[in-house]
Tab-separated table of C-alpha atoms and ligand atoms in Angstrom:
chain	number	residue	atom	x	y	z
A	1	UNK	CA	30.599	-43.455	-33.916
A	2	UNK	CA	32.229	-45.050	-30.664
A	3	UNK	CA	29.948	-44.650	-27.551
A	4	UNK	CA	32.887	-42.257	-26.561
A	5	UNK	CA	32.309	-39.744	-29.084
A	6	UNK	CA	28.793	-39.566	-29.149
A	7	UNK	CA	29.286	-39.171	-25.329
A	8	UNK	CA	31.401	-36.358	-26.327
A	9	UNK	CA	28.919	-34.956	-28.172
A	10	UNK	CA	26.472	-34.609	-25.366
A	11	UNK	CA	29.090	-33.891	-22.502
A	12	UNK	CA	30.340	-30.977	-24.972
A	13	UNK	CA	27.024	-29.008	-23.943
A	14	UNK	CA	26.802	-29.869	-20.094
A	15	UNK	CA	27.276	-27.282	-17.877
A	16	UNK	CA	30.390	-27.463	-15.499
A	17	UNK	CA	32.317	-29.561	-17.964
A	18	UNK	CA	34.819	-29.010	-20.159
A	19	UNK	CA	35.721	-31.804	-22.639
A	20	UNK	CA	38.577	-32.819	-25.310
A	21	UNK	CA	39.312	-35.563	-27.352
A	22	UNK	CA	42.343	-37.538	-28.312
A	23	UNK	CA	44.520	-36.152	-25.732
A	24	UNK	CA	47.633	-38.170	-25.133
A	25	UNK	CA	47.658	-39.945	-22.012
A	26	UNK	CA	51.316	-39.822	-21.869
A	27	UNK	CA	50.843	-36.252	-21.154
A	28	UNK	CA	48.615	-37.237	-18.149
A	29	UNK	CA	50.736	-39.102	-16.169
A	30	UNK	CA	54.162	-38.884	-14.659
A	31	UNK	CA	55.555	-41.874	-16.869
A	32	UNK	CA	54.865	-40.036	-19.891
A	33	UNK	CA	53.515	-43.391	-21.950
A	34	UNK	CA	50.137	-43.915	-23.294
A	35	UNK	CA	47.983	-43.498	-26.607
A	36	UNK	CA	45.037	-41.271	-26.531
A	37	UNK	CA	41.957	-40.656	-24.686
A	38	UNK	CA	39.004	-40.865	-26.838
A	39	UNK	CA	37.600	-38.149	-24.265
A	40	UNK	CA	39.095	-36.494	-21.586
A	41	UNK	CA	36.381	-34.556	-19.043
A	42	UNK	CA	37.239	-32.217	-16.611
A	43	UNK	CA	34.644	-31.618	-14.042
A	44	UNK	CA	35.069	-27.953	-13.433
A	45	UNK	CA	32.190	-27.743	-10.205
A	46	UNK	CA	29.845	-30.164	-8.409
A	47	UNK	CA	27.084	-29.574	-10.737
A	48	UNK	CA	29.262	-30.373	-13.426
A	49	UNK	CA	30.695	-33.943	-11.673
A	50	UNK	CA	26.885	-35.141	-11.357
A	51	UNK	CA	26.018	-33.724	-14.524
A	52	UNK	CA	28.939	-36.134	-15.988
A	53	UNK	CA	28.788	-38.975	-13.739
A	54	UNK	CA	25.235	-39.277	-14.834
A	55	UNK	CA	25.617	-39.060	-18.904
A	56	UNK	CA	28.433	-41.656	-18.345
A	57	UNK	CA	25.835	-43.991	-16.787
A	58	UNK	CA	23.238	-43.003	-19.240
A	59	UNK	CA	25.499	-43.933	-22.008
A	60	UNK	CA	27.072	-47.253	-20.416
A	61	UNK	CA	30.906	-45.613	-21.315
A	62	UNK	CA	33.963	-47.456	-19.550
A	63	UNK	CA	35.423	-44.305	-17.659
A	64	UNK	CA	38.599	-43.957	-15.288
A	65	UNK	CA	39.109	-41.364	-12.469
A	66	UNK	CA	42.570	-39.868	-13.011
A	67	UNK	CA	43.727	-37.898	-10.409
A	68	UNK	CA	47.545	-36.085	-11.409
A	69	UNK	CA	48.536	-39.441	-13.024
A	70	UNK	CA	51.171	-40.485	-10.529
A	71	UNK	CA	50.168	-44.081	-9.903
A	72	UNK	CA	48.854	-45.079	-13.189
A	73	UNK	CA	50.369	-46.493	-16.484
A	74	UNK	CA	47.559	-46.314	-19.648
A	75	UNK	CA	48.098	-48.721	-22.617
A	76	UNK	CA	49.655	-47.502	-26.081
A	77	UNK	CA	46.691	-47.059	-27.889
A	78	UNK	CA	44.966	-45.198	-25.399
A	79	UNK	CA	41.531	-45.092	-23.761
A	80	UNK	CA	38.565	-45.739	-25.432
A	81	UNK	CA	36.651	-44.718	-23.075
A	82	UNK	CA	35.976	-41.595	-20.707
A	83	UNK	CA	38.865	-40.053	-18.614
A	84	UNK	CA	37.341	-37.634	-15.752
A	85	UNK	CA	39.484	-35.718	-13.889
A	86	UNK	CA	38.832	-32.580	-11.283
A	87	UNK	CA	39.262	-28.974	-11.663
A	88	UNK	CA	40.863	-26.684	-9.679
A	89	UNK	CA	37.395	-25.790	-7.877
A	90	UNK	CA	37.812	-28.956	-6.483
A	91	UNK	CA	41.355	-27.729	-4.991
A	92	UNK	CA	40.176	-25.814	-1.748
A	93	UNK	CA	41.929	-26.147	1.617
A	94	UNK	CA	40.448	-24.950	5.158
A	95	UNK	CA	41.183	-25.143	8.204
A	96	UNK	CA	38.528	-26.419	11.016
A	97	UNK	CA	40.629	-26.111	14.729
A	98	UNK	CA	43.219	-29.092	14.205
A	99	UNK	CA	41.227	-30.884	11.383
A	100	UNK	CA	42.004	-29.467	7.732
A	101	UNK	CA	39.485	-29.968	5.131
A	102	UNK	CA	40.678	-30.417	1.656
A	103	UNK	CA	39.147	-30.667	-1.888
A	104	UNK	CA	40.382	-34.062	-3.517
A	105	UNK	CA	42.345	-32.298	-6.406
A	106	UNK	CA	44.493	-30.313	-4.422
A	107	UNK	CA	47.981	-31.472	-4.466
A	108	UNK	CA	49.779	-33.837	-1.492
A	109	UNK	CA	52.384	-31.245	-1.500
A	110	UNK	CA	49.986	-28.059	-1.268
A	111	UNK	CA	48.143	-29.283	1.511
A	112	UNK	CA	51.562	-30.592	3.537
A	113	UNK	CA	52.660	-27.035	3.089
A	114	UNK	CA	49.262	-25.494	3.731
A	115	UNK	CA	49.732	-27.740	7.580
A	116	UNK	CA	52.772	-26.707	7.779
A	117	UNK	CA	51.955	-22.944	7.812
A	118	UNK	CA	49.833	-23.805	9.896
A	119	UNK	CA	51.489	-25.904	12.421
A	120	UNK	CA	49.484	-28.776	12.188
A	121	UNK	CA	51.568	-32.017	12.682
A	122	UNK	CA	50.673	-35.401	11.257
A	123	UNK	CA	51.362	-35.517	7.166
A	124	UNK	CA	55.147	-35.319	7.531
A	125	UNK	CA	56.291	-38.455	6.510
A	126	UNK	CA	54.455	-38.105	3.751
A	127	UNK	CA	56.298	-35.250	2.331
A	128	UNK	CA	57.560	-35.882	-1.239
A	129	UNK	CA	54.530	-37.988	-2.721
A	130	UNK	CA	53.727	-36.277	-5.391
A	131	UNK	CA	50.197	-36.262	-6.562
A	132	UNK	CA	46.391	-35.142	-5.631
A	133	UNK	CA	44.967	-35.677	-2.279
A	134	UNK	CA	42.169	-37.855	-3.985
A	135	UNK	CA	44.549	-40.062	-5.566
A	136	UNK	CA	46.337	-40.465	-1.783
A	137	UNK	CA	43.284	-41.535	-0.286
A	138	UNK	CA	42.352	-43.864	-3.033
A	139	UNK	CA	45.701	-45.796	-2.747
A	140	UNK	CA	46.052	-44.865	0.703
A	141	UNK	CA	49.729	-43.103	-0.193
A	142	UNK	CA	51.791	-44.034	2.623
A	143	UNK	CA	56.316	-43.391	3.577
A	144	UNK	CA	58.330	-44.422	6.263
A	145	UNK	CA	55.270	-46.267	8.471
A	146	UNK	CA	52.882	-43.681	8.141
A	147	UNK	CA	49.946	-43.560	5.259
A	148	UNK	CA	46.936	-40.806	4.835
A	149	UNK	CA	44.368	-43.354	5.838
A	150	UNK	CA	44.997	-43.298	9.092
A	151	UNK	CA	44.318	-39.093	9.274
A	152	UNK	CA	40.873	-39.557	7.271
A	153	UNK	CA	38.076	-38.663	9.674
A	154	UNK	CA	35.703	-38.411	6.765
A	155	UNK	CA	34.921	-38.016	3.052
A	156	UNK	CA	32.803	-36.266	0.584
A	157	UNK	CA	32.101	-37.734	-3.140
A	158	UNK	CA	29.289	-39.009	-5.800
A	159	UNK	CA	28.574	-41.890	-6.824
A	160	UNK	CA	28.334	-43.541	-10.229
A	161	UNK	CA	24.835	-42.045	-11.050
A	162	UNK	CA	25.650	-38.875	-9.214
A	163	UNK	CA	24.492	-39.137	-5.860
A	164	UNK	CA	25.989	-37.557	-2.957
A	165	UNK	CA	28.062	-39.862	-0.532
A	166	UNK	CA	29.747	-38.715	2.896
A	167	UNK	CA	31.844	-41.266	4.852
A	168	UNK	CA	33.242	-41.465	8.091
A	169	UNK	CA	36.286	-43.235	8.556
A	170	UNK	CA	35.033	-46.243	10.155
A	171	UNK	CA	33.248	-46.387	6.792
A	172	UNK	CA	36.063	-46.660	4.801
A	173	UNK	CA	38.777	-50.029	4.955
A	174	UNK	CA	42.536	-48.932	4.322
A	175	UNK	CA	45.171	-51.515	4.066
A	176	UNK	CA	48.856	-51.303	2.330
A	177	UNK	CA	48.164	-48.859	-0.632
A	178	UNK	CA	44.944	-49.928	-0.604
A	179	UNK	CA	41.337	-48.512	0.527
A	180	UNK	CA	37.851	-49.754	-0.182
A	181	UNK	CA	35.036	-47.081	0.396
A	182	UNK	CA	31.933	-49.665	-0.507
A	183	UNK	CA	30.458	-48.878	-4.225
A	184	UNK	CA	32.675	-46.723	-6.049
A	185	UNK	CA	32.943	-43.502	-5.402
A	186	UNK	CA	34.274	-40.220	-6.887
A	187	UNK	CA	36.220	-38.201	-3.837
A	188	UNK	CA	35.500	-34.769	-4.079
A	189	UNK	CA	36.620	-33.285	-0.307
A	190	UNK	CA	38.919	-35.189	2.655
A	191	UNK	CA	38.635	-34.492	6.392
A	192	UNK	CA	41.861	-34.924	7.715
A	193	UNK	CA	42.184	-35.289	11.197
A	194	UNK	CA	45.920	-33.244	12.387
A	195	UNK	CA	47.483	-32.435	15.806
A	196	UNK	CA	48.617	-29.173	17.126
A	197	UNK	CA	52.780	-28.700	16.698
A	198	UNK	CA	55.603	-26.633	15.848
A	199	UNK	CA	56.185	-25.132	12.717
A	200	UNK	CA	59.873	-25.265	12.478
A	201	UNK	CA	59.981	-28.868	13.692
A	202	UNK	CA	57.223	-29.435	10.962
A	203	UNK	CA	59.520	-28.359	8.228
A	204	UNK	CA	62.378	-29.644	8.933
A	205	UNK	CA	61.262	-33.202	9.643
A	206	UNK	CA	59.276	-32.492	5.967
A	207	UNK	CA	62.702	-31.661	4.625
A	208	UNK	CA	64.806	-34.243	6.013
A	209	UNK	CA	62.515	-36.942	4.456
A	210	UNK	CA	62.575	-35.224	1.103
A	211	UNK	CA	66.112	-35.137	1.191
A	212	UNK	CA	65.971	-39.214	2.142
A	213	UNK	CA	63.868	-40.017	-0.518
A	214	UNK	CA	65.820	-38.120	-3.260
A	215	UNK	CA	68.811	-39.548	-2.335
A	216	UNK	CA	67.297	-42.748	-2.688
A	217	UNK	CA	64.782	-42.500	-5.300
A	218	UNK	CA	65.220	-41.518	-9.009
A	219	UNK	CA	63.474	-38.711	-9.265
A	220	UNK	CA	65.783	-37.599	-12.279
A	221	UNK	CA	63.267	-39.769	-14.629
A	222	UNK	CA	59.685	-39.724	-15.171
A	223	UNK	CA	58.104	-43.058	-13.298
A	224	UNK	CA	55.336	-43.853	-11.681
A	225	UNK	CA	56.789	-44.517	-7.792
A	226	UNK	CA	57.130	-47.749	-6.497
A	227	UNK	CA	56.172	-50.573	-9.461
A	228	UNK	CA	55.328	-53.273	-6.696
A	229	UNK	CA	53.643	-53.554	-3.712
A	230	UNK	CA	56.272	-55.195	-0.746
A	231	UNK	CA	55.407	-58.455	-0.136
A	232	UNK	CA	54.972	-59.090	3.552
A	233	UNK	CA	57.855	-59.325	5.530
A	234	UNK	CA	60.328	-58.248	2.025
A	235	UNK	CA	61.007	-55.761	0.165
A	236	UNK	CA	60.440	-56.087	-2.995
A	237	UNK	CA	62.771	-53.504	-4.341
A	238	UNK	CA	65.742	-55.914	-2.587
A	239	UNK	CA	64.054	-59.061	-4.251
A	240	UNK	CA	64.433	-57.215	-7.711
A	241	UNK	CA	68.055	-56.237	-7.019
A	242	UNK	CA	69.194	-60.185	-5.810
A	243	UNK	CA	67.636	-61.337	-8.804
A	244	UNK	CA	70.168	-59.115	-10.909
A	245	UNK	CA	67.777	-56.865	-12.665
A	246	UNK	CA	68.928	-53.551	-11.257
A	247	UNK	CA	69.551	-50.937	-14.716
A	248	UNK	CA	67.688	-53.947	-17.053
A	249	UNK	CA	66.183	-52.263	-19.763
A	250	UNK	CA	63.378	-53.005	-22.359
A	251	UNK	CA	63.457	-49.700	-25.141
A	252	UNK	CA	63.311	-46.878	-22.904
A	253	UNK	CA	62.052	-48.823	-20.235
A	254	UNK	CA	64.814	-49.295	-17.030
A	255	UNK	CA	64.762	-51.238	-13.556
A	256	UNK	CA	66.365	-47.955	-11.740
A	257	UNK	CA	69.983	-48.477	-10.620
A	258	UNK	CA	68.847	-46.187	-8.161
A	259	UNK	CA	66.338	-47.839	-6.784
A	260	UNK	CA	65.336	-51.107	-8.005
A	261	UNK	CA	61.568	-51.262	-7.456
A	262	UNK	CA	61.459	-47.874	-10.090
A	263	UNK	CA	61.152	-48.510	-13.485
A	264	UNK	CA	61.942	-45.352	-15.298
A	265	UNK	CA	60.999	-43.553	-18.604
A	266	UNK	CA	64.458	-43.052	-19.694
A	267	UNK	CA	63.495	-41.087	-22.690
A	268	UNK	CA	61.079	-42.544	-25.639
A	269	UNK	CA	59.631	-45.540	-23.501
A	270	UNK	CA	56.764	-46.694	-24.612
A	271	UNK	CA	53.916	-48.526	-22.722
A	272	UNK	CA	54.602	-51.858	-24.005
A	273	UNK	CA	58.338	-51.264	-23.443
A	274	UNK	CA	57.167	-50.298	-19.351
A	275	UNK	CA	54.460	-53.482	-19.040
A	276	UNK	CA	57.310	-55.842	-20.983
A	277	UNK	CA	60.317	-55.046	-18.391
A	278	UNK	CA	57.251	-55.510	-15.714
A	279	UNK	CA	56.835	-59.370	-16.641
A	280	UNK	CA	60.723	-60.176	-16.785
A	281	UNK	CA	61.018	-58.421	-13.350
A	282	UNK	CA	57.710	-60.792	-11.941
A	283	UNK	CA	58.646	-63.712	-14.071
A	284	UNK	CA	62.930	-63.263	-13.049
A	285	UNK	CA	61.730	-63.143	-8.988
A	286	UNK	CA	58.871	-65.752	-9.519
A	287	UNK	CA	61.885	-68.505	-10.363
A	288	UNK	CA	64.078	-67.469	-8.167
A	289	UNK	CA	62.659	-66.906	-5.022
A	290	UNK	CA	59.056	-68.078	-5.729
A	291	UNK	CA	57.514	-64.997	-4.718
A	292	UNK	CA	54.765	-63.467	-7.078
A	293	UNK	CA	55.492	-59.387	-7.173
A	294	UNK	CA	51.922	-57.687	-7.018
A	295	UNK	CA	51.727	-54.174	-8.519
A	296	UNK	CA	51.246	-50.850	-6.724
A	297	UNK	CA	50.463	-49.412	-10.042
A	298	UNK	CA	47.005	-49.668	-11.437
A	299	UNK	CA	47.537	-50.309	-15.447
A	300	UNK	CA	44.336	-49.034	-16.936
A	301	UNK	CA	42.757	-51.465	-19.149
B	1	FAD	C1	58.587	-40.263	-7.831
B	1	FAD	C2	57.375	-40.891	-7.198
B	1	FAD	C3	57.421	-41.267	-5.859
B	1	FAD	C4	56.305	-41.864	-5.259
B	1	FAD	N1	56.381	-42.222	-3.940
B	1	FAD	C5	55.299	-42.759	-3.333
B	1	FAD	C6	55.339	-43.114	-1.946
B	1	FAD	O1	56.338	-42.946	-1.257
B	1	FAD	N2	54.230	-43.653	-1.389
B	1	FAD	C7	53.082	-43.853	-2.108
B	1	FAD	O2	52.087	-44.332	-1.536
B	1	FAD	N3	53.015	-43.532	-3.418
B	1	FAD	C8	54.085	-42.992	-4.047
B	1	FAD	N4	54.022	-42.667	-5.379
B	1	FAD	C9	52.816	-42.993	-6.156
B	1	FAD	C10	51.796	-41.834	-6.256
B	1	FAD	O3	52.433	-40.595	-6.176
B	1	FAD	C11	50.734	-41.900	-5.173
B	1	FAD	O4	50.076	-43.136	-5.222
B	1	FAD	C12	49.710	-40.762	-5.316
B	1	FAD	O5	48.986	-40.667	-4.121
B	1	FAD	C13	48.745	-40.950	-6.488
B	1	FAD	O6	47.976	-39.759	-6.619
B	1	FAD	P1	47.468	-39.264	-8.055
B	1	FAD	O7	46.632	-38.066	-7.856
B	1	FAD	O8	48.603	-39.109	-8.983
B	1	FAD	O9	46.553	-40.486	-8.470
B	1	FAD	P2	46.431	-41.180	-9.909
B	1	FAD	O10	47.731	-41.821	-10.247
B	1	FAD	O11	45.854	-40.238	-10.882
B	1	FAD	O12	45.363	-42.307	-9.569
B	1	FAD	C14	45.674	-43.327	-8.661
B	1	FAD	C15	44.378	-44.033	-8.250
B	1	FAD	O13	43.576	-43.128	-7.500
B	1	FAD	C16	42.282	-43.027	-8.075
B	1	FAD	N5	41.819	-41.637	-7.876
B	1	FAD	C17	42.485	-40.500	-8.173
B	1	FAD	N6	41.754	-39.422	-7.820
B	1	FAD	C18	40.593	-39.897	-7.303
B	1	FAD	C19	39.414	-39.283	-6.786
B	1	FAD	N7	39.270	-37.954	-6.713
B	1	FAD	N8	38.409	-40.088	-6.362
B	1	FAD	C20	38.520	-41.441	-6.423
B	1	FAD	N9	39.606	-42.076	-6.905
B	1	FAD	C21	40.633	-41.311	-7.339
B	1	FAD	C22	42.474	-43.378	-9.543
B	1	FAD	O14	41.259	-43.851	-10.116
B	1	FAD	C23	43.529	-44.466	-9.446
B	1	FAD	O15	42.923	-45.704	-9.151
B	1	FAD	C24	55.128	-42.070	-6.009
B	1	FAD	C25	55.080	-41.674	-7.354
B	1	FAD	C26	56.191	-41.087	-7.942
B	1	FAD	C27	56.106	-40.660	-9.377
């Protein structure tokens, strides 16, 4: 028996847990690719994170945090390991004068709406990211110049054993879709930090970049948002397109001809077909500009 499933074994009578096994990862994530998960746990209250943060450590089991699966490509034949998510306990939104408080499995779009009705100003630009507020943070989500980091005023989680953590924002560095809180830590609440404004002006800047980004952005397919970070001072998107790779396809796996830093699911991709098509597009701009494409996607080993 892996160390997975007698793992599952143990997690199956933990309070505050709930736990399958072989789920397919493609139906995790927004590409729709990847084998199965030898065990997927879904933390269903605090007691029930520690509990499982803890028998993961006990047990030495690789794990992965998988928030709604909107940044992240898993291989073909799966996991081996332990996939934790949140439940919706962990989904909470409040409102503390102009600050917001959110639970890290909430959705981006939930809370933006939640401000919205409530005329707090601040998350606009970020309107359209689909996800969970936990995954934001983590990658510090960020459109048109603005990114969630720079709202954080603090953070709840646990730690790999189990153990509480709160962090302020000074304790936390964010950088271009990137944020490192210290040891690793599972986000459980966000303190966002908003200003006072007005509702309809809210909205309809919320809608106007929605409208931007689908007129841009092939949101037709399943994908996994951009596939590379920008390289400073480029765009890598442009670099892809020069290099003639716009509507290239591996299997199901396309460069967009929408918008050439997506790679799209266009129906039966598999995972090999999505990481193949991603070394021709690094390799392709490597030669011809000399530029080295670094991922915004995290591929889950
Ligand atoms: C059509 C489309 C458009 C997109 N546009 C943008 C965009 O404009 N800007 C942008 O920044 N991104 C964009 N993305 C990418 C993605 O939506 C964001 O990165 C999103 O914030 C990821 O959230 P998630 O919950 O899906 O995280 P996941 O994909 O599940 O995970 C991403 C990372 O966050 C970590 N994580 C998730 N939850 C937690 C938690 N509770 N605690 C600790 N770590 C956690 C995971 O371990 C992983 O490393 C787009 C994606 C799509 C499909």
């Amino acid at each position: 028996m892996s160390g997975a499933s007698s793992l599952y074994r143990t997690l199956e009578n933990v309070k505050g847990v709930t736990c399958r096994q072989g789920v397919p990862l493609s139906s995790l994530t927004s590409f729709g690719v990847g084998g199965p998960v030898a065990v997927l746990a879904v933390a269903e209250n605090t007691e029930g994170l520690r509990n499982v943060l803890r028998s993961i450590a006990d047990s030495g089991t690789k794990w992965f945090m998988l928030g709604a699966g909107t940044n992240v490509i898993f291989h073909d034949d799966g996991f081996d390991g332990v996939v934790l998510r949140l439940g919706s306990a962990f989904a909470n939104t409040e409102r503390d004068g102009s600050n917001v408080r959110v639970g890290a499995s909430a959705l981006l779009s939930d809370t933006l709406s939640f401000c919205a009705e409530h005329s707090l100003s601040g998350l606009e630009r970020l309107a359209g990211i689909p996800g969970s507020v936990g995954g934001a943070v983590a990658g510090n989500a960020g459109a048109y110049g603005a990114t969630i980091g720079e709202k954080v005023q603090s953070l709840r989680g646990f730690g790999e054993r189990g153990a509480a953590r709160r962090l302020e924002s000074g304790d936390v560095h964010f950088d271009y879709r990137y944020a490192d809180f210290g040891p690793p830590i599972v986000l459980t609440e966000v303190e966002l930090s908003l200003e006072e404004g007005k509702r309809e002006a809210i909205v309809a800047e919320m809608e106007e970049i929605v409208k931007r980004r689908r007129e841009r952005q092939p949101y037709e397919f399943p994908c996994a948002g951009s596939v590379f970070k920008n390289p400073p001072e480029m765009k890598a998107a442009r670099l892809i397109e020069q290099a003639g790779l716009k509507g290239r396809k591996v299997g199901g796996a396309q460069v967009s001809d929408k918008h050439a830093n997506f790679i799209v699911n266009r129906g039966g991709a598999s995972s090999s077909d999505v990481l193949s098509l991603i070394d021709i597009v690094r390799e392709e701009v490597q030669s011809r500009f000399s530029v080295s494409l670094q991922l915004e996607i995290k591929v889950v080993q």
